[in-house]
XYZ file of C-alpha atoms in Angstrom:
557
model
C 90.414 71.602 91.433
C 90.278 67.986 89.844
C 92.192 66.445 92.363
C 90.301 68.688 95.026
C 86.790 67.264 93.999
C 87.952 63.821 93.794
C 88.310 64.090 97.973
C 85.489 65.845 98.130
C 83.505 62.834 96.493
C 85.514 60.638 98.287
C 85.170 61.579 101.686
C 81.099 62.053 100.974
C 80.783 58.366 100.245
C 83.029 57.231 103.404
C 80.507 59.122 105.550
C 77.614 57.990 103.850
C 78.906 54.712 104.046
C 79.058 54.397 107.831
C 75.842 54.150 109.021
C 75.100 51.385 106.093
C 77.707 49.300 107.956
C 76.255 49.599 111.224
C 72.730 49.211 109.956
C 74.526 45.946 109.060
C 76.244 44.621 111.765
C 73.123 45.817 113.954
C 70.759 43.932 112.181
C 73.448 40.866 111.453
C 73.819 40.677 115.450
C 70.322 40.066 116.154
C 69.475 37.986 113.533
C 72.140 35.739 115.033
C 74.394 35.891 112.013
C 77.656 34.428 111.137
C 80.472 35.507 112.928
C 82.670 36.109 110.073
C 80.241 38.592 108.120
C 80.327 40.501 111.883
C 84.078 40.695 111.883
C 84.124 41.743 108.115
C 81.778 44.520 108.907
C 83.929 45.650 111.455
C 86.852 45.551 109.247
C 85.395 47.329 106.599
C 84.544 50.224 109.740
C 87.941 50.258 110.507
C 89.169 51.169 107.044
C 86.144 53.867 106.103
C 87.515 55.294 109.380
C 90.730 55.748 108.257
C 89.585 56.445 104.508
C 87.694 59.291 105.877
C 90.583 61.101 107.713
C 92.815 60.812 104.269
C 90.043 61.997 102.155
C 89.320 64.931 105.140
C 93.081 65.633 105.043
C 93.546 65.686 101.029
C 90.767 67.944 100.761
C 91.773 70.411 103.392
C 95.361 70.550 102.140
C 93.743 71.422 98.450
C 91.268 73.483 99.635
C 93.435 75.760 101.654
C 96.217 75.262 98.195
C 93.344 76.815 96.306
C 91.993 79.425 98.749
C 95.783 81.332 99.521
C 97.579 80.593 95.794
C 94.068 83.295 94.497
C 94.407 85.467 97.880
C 98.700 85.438 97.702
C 97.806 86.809 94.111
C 95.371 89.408 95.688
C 97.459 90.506 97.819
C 100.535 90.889 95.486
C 97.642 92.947 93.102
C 96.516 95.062 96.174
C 100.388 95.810 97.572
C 101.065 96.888 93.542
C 98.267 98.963 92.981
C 98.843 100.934 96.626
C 102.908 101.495 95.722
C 101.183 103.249 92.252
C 98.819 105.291 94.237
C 99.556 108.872 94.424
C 101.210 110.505 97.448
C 97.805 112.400 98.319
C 96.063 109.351 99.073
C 98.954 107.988 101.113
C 98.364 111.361 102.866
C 95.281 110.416 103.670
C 95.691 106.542 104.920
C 98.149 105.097 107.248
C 100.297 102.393 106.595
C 98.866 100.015 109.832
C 95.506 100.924 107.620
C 96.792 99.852 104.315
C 98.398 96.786 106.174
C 94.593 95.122 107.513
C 93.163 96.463 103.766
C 96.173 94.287 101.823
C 96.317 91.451 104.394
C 93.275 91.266 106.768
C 90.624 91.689 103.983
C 92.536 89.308 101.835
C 93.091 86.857 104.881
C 89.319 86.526 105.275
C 88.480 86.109 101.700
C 90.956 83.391 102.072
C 89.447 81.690 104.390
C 86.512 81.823 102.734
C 87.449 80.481 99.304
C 89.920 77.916 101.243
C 86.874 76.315 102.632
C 83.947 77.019 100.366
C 84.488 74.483 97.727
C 85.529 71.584 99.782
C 82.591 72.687 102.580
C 79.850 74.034 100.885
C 79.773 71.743 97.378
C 80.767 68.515 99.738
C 77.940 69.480 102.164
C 75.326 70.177 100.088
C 76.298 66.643 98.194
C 76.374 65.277 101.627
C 73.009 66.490 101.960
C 71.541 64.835 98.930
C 73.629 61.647 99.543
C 71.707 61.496 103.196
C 68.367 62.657 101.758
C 68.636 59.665 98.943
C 69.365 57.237 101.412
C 66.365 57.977 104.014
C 64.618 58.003 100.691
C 65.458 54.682 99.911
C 64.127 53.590 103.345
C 60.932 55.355 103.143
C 59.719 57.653 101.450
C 57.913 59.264 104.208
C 60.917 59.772 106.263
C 62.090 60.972 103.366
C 59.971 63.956 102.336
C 59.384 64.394 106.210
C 63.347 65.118 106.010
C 63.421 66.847 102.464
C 61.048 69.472 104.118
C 62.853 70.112 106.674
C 66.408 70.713 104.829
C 64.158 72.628 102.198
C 62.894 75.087 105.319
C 66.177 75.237 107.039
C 68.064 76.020 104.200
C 65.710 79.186 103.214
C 65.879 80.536 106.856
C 69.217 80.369 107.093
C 69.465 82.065 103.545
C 67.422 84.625 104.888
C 69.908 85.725 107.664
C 72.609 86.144 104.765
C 72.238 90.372 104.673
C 71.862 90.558 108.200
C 75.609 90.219 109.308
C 76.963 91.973 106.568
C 77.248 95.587 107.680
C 78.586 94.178 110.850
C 81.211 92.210 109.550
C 82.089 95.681 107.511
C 82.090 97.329 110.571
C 84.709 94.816 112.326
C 87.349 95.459 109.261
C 86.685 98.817 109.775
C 87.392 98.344 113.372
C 90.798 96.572 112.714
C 91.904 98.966 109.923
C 91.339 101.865 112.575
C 93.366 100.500 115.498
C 96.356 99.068 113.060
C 96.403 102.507 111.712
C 96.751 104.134 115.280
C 99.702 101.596 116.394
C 101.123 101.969 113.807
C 101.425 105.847 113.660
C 102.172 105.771 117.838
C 104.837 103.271 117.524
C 106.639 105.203 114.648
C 106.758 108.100 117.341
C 107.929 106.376 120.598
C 110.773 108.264 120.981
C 108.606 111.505 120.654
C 105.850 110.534 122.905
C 108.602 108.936 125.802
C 110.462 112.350 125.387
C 107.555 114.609 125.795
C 105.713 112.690 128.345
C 102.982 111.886 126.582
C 102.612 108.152 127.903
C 99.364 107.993 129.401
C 97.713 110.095 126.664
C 97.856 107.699 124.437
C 97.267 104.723 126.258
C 94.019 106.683 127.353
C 93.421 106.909 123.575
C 94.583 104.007 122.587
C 91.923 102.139 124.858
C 89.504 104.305 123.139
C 90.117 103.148 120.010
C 90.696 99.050 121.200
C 87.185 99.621 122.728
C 85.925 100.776 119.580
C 87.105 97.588 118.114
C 86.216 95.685 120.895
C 82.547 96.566 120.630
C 82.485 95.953 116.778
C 84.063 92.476 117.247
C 81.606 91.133 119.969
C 78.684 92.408 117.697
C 80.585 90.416 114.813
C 81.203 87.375 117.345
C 77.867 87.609 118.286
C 76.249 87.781 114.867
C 78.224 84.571 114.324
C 76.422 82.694 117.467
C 73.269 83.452 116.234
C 73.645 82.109 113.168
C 75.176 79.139 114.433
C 72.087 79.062 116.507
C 69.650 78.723 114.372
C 70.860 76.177 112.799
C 71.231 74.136 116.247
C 67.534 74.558 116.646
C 66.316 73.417 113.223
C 67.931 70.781 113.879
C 66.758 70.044 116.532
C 63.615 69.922 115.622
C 64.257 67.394 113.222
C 66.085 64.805 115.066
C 62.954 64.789 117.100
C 60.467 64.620 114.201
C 62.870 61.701 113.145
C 63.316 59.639 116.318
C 59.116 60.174 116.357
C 58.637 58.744 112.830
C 61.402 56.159 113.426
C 59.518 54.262 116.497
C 56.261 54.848 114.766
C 57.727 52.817 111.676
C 59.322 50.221 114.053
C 55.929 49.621 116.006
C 54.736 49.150 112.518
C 57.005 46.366 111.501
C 58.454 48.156 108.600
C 61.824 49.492 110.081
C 64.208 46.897 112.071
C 66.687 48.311 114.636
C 69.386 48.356 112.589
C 67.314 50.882 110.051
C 65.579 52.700 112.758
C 69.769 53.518 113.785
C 70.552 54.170 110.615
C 67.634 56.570 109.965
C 68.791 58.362 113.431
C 72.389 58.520 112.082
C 71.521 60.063 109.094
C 69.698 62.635 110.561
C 72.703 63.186 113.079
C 74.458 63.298 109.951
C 72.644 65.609 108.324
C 73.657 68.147 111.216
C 77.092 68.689 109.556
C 76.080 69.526 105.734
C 73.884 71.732 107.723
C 76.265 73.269 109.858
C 78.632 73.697 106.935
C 76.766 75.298 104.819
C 75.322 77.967 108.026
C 78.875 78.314 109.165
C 79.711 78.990 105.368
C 77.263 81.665 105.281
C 78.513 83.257 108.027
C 82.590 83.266 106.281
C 80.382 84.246 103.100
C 79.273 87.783 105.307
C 82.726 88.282 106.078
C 84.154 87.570 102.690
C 81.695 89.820 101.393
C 82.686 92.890 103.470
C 86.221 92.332 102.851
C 85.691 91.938 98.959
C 83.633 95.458 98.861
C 86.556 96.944 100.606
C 89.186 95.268 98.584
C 86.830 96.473 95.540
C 86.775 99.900 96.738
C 90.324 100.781 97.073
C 90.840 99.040 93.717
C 88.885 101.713 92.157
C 90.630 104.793 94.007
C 92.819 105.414 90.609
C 95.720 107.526 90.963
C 95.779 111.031 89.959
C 98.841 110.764 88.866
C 99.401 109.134 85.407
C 102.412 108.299 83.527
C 103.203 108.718 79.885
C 104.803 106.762 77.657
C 108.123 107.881 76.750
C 111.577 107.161 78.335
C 113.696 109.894 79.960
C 117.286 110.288 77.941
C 120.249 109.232 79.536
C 123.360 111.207 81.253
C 122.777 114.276 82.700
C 119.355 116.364 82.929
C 118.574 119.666 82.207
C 115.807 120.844 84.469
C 112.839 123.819 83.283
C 110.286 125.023 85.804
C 107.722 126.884 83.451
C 105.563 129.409 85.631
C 104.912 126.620 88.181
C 101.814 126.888 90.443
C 101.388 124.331 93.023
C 99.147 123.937 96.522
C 98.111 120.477 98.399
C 94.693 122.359 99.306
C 93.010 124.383 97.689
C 93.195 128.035 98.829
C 96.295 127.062 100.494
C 99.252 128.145 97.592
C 102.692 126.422 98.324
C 104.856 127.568 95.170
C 103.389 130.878 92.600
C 104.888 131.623 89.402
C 107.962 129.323 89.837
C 110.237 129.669 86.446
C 114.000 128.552 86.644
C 116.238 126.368 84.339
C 119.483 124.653 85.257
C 121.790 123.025 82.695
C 122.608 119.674 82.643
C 125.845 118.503 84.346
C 125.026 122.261 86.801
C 124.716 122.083 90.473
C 121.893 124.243 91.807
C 121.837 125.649 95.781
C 117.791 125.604 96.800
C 117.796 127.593 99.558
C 114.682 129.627 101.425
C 113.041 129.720 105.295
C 111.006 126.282 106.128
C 107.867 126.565 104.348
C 109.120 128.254 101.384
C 108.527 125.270 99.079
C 111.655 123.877 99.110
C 110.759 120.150 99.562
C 107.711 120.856 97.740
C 109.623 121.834 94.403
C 111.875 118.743 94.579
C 108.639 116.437 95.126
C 106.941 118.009 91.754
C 110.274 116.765 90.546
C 109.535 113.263 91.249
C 106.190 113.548 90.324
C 104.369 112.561 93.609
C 101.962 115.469 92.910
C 100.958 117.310 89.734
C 101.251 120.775 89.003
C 98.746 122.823 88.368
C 97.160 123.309 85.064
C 99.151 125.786 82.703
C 101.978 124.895 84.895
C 104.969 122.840 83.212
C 107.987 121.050 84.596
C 110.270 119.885 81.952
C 113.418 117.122 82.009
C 116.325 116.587 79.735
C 113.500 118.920 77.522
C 110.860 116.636 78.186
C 107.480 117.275 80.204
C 107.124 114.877 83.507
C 103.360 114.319 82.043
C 104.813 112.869 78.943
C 107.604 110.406 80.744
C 106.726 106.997 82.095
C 106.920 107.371 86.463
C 109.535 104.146 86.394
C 111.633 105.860 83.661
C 111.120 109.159 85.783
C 112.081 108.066 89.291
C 114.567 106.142 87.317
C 116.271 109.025 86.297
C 116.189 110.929 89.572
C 117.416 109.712 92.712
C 117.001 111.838 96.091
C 118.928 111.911 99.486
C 117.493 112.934 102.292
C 118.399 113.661 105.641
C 116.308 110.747 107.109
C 117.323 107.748 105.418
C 115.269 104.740 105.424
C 117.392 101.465 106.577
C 115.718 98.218 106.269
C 115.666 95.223 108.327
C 118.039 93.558 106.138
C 122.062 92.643 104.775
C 124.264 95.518 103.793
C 123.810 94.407 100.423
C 120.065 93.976 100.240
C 120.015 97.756 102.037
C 122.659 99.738 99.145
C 120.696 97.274 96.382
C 116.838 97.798 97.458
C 116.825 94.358 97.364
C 116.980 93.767 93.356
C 119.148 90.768 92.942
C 120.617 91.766 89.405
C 122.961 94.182 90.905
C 126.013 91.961 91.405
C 128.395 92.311 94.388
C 131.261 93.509 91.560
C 128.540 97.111 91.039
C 128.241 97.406 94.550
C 131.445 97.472 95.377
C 132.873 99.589 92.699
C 129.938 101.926 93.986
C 131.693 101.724 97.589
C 135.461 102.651 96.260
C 134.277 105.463 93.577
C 132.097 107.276 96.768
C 135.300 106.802 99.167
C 133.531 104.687 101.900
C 136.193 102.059 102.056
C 136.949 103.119 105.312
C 132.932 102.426 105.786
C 133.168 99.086 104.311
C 135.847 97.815 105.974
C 134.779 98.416 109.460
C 131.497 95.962 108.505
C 132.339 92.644 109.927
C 130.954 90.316 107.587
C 131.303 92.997 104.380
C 128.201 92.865 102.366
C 126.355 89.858 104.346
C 126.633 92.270 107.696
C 123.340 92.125 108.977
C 121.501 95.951 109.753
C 118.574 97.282 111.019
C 116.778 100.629 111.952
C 118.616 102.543 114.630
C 121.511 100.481 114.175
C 123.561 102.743 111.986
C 124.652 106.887 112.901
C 123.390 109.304 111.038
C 125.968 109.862 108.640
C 126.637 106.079 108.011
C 122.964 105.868 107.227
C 123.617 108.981 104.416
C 126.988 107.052 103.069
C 124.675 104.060 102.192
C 122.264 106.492 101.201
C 124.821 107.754 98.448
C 125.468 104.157 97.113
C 121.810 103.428 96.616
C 121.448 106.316 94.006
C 125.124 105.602 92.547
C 123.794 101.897 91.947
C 120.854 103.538 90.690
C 122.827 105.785 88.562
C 120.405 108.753 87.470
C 120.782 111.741 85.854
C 119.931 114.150 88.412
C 120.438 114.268 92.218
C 118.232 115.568 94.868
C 120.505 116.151 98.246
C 118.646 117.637 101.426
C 121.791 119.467 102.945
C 124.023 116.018 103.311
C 125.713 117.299 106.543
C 124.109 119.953 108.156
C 123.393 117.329 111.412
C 126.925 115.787 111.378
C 130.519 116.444 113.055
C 133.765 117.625 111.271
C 134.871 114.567 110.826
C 132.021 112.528 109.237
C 131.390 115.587 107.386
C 133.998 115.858 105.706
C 133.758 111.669 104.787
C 130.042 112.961 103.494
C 131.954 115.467 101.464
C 134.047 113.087 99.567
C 131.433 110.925 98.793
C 129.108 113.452 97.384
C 131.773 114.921 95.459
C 131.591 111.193 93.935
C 128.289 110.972 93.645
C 127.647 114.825 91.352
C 130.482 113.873 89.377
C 128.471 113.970 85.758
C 125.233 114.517 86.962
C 122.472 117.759 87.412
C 122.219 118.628 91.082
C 119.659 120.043 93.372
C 121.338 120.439 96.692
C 118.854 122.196 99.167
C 121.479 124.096 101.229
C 121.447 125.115 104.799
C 125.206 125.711 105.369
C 127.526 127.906 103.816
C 130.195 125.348 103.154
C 127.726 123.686 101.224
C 127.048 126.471 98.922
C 130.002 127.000 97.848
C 130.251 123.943 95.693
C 127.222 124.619 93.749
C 127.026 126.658 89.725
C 123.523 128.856 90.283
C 121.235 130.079 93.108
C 117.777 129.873 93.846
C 116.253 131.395 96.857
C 112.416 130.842 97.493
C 110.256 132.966 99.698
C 106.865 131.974 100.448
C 106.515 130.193 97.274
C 108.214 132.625 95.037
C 111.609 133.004 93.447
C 113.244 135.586 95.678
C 116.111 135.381 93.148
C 118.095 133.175 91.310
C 121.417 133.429 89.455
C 124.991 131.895 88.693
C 126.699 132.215 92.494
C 129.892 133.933 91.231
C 127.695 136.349 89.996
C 125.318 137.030 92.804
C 128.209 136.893 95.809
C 130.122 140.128 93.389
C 126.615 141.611 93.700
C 126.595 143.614 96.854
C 123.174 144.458 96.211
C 121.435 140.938 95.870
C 120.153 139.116 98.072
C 122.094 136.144 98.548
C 125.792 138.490 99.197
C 123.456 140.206 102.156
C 122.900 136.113 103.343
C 126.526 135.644 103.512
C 126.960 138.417 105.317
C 124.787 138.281 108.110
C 124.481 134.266 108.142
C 123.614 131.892 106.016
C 122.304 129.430 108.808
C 120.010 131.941 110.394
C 118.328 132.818 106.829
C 117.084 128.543 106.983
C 116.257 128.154 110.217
């Protein structure tokens, strides 16, 4: 900031130096002067010209230094405190959303504080610097001038309020059509399948209207405060050029001051400018900062304790669990269950029988209901820390999230303390050699989205909670979309991956079943039953022998 005002200061006296030197060499010329103070004048042009343009540069450079190191720091703030947010408000906001409130609002704030110190300060020192000079001259000119900065500036101050609910409006604008590419694009395949093309181009200029309209009412807000600022000043060039022929008819001004009373007030234009065009980024800064404000307050409903889940394997209690997203709307009733630690437990129930519900609770994405308990390795969620507790519980589903990235940044999630020795190791204990070794540059093969089949994408899947080593698994039936033979590679590596670990497998196939210790069936929310499996497939009377003997597949569809 130092450095940053030392160009500013600079670059203020090169421009206030100029017209002095032409006031000069004007005046010098007619008065037949020496050719040698005429060619130093000129010299001493030539190097406030290019004095200006390093001071211009230096303090752009800092000023934009200044403006994205705070906004980099926003946004790093912003991306944090959305990752902490609870999955309900995630619910409710897309990611293209989230995306123009952590980088668009930011960007314009940016822009603002990148300019307003080396604009604003320098052009309201600018101003005084050109209003001290005139001053100098004549005091009349002077106050004549002083008047009119002193008007112009409270107009323009006036307009200040006026553009902000537009400017909100625009971010709004942007946030809303981000929001809807962003959701459409994630579904291409969906909307190509089913024909639904044109629909959503037909929306989709609907929305880019939208936008459309709130931008030109933003763009246009702009022009007229750009154009009020061309008119005041207008006016007082010409109340200038008037007083500076009256002065020169008077004998008091020569031509060189009468030019360098004219080329103050042209200079006076740009503080002027400035600080208008200022105002304006100031309107826009302000809308993005109330937004930026306003999700920093949404507070997560969701809070973590303080404690650290134990290592090794988990036990797991579900104390009369009750549990709906809306109210009025009950996903799991009355849910009580325990499974040892170092047991395997098959979740199975229709779709829409809280399955995935139960094993989110798990993770703590929502919170139970009050009276309601959920306990791990004997300790309550509410009590635990969320790192140590998503820590300590790593989930597989069937749609596995690949990044844009190496094979090693992909089984790592990117944290570079996991050496290539753990990573490997990981590879040989889950049986995916044969996987590895068919990657042409090993851990530096580049991957991407698409890229991989669907049970590559769950072998990588499997190494990504080995690495992360917790003590109990979530698995969303590992195989039920894969053929014999990549099933049975699945089935090797899983048997890797339970090996000392508490389980949750939901199950959809019978093969899968019969590797797990106890039973839980859900129906509508409710335990249907639950039991050891040895015991409940002797049982010709429960309800999980009757599944196996009519179908387990047909119970889950």
């Amino acid at each position: 900031m130092a450095l940053l005002a030392l160009f500013i200061f600079g670059y203020i006296g090169v421009r206030l130096a100029f017209p002095q030197i032409a006031r000069f060499f004007i005046d010098t010329a007619l008065d037949d002067g020496p050719l040698e103070s005429l060619m130093w004048a000129a010299a001493f042009y030539l190097i406030a010209g290019v004095g200006r343009q390093f001071f211009f540069l230096g303090s752009s450079y800092l000023g934009q230094d200044v403006g994205w190191r705070t906004t980099n720091r926003m946004r790093d703030e912003l991306a944090k405190h959305c990752l902490h947010l609870d999955m309900g408000f995630h619910s409710a906001h897309t990611p293209g959303e989230l995306v123009e409130r952590v980088d668009g609002d930011t960007t314009a704030l940016s822009n603002f504080l990148s300019s307003f110190a080396g604009r604003v300060i320098g052009a309201f020192l600018l101003l005084l610097g050109v209003l001290g000079f005139v001053w100098r001259e004549d005091w009349r000119v002077g106050l004549a001038l002083s008047l009119f900065a002193l008007v112009a500036f409270m107009v323009i101050n006036l307009t200040r309020s006026m553009a902000v609910p537009i400017y909100a409006a625009e971010r709004e604008g942007y946030s809303r059509l981000y929001g809807f590419l962003e959701e459409r694009l994630a579904g291409i395949e969906d909307i190509r399948v089913n024909g639904a093309v044109g629909f959503i181009l037909e929306r989709f200029f609907q929305v880019n209207r939208d936008t459309y309209g709130r931008v030109m009412k933003s763009a246009l807000m702009g022009a007229v405060l750009r154009s009020i600022t061309t008119v005041l000043f207008t006016f007082g060039h010409a109340m200038t050029m008037g007083m500076g022929y009256w002065l020169y008819q008077e004998g008091q001004f020569t031509i060189g001051t009468v030019y360098l009373v004219f080329e103050y007030t042209t200079l006076l234009r740009f503080p002027l400018y400035q600080i208008s065009e200022q105002i304006n980024d100031l309107q826009r800064a302000t809308a993005g900062f109330k937004r930026i404000e306003a999700l920093h307050r949404i507070q997560s409903r969701v809070v973590g304790g303080d404690s650290h889940i134990s290592d090794g394997p988990l036990d797991v209690d579900f104390d009369t669990v009750d549990f709906d997203y809306f109210a009025g709307s009950p996903v799991l009733r009355d849910v009580n269950f325990r499974l040892e630690a170092g047991q395997t437990l098959g979740l199975l129930g229709r779709t829409g029988s809280g399955k995935t519900t139960l094993t989110r609770l798990l993770f703590r994405f929502y919170d139970v209901h009050e009276g309601s308990q959920i306990r791990l390795g004997g300790q309550r969620l509410q009590d635990a820390s969320l790192e140590s507790l998503r820590q300590r519980v790593g989930m597989v589903t069937q749609d596995v999230q690949i990044f844009r990235a190496t094979v090693r940044e992909n089984l790592s999630l990117f944290d570079e303390e996991i050496d290539d020795t753990r990573i490997l190791s990981a590879i040989d204990t889950l049986d995916l050699g044969e996987w590895y070794r068919t990657l042409s540059q090993g851990l530096d093969t580049p991957i991407a989205a698409g890229s991989l089949s669907a049970g590559e994408s769950q072998l990588l899947a499997f190494a990504r909670v080995f690495l992360k080593d917790p003590g109990l698994v979530i698995l969303d039936e590992p195989s039920s979309r894969l053929d014999p033979l990549t099933e049975r590679r699945i089935d090797r590596a899983v048997s890797g991956l339970l090996q000392g670990r508490t389980a949750i497998i939901i199950a959809h196939h019978l093969a899968t079943v019969q590797r797990v210790d106890d039973i839980l069936i859900l129906e509508e929310g409710r335990v249907l039953e639950h039991g050891r499996r040895e015991q409940l497939t002797q049982d010709p009377a429960s309800h999980f022998a009757r599944l196996l003997g009519v179908g387990l597949e047909d119970h889950t569809a």
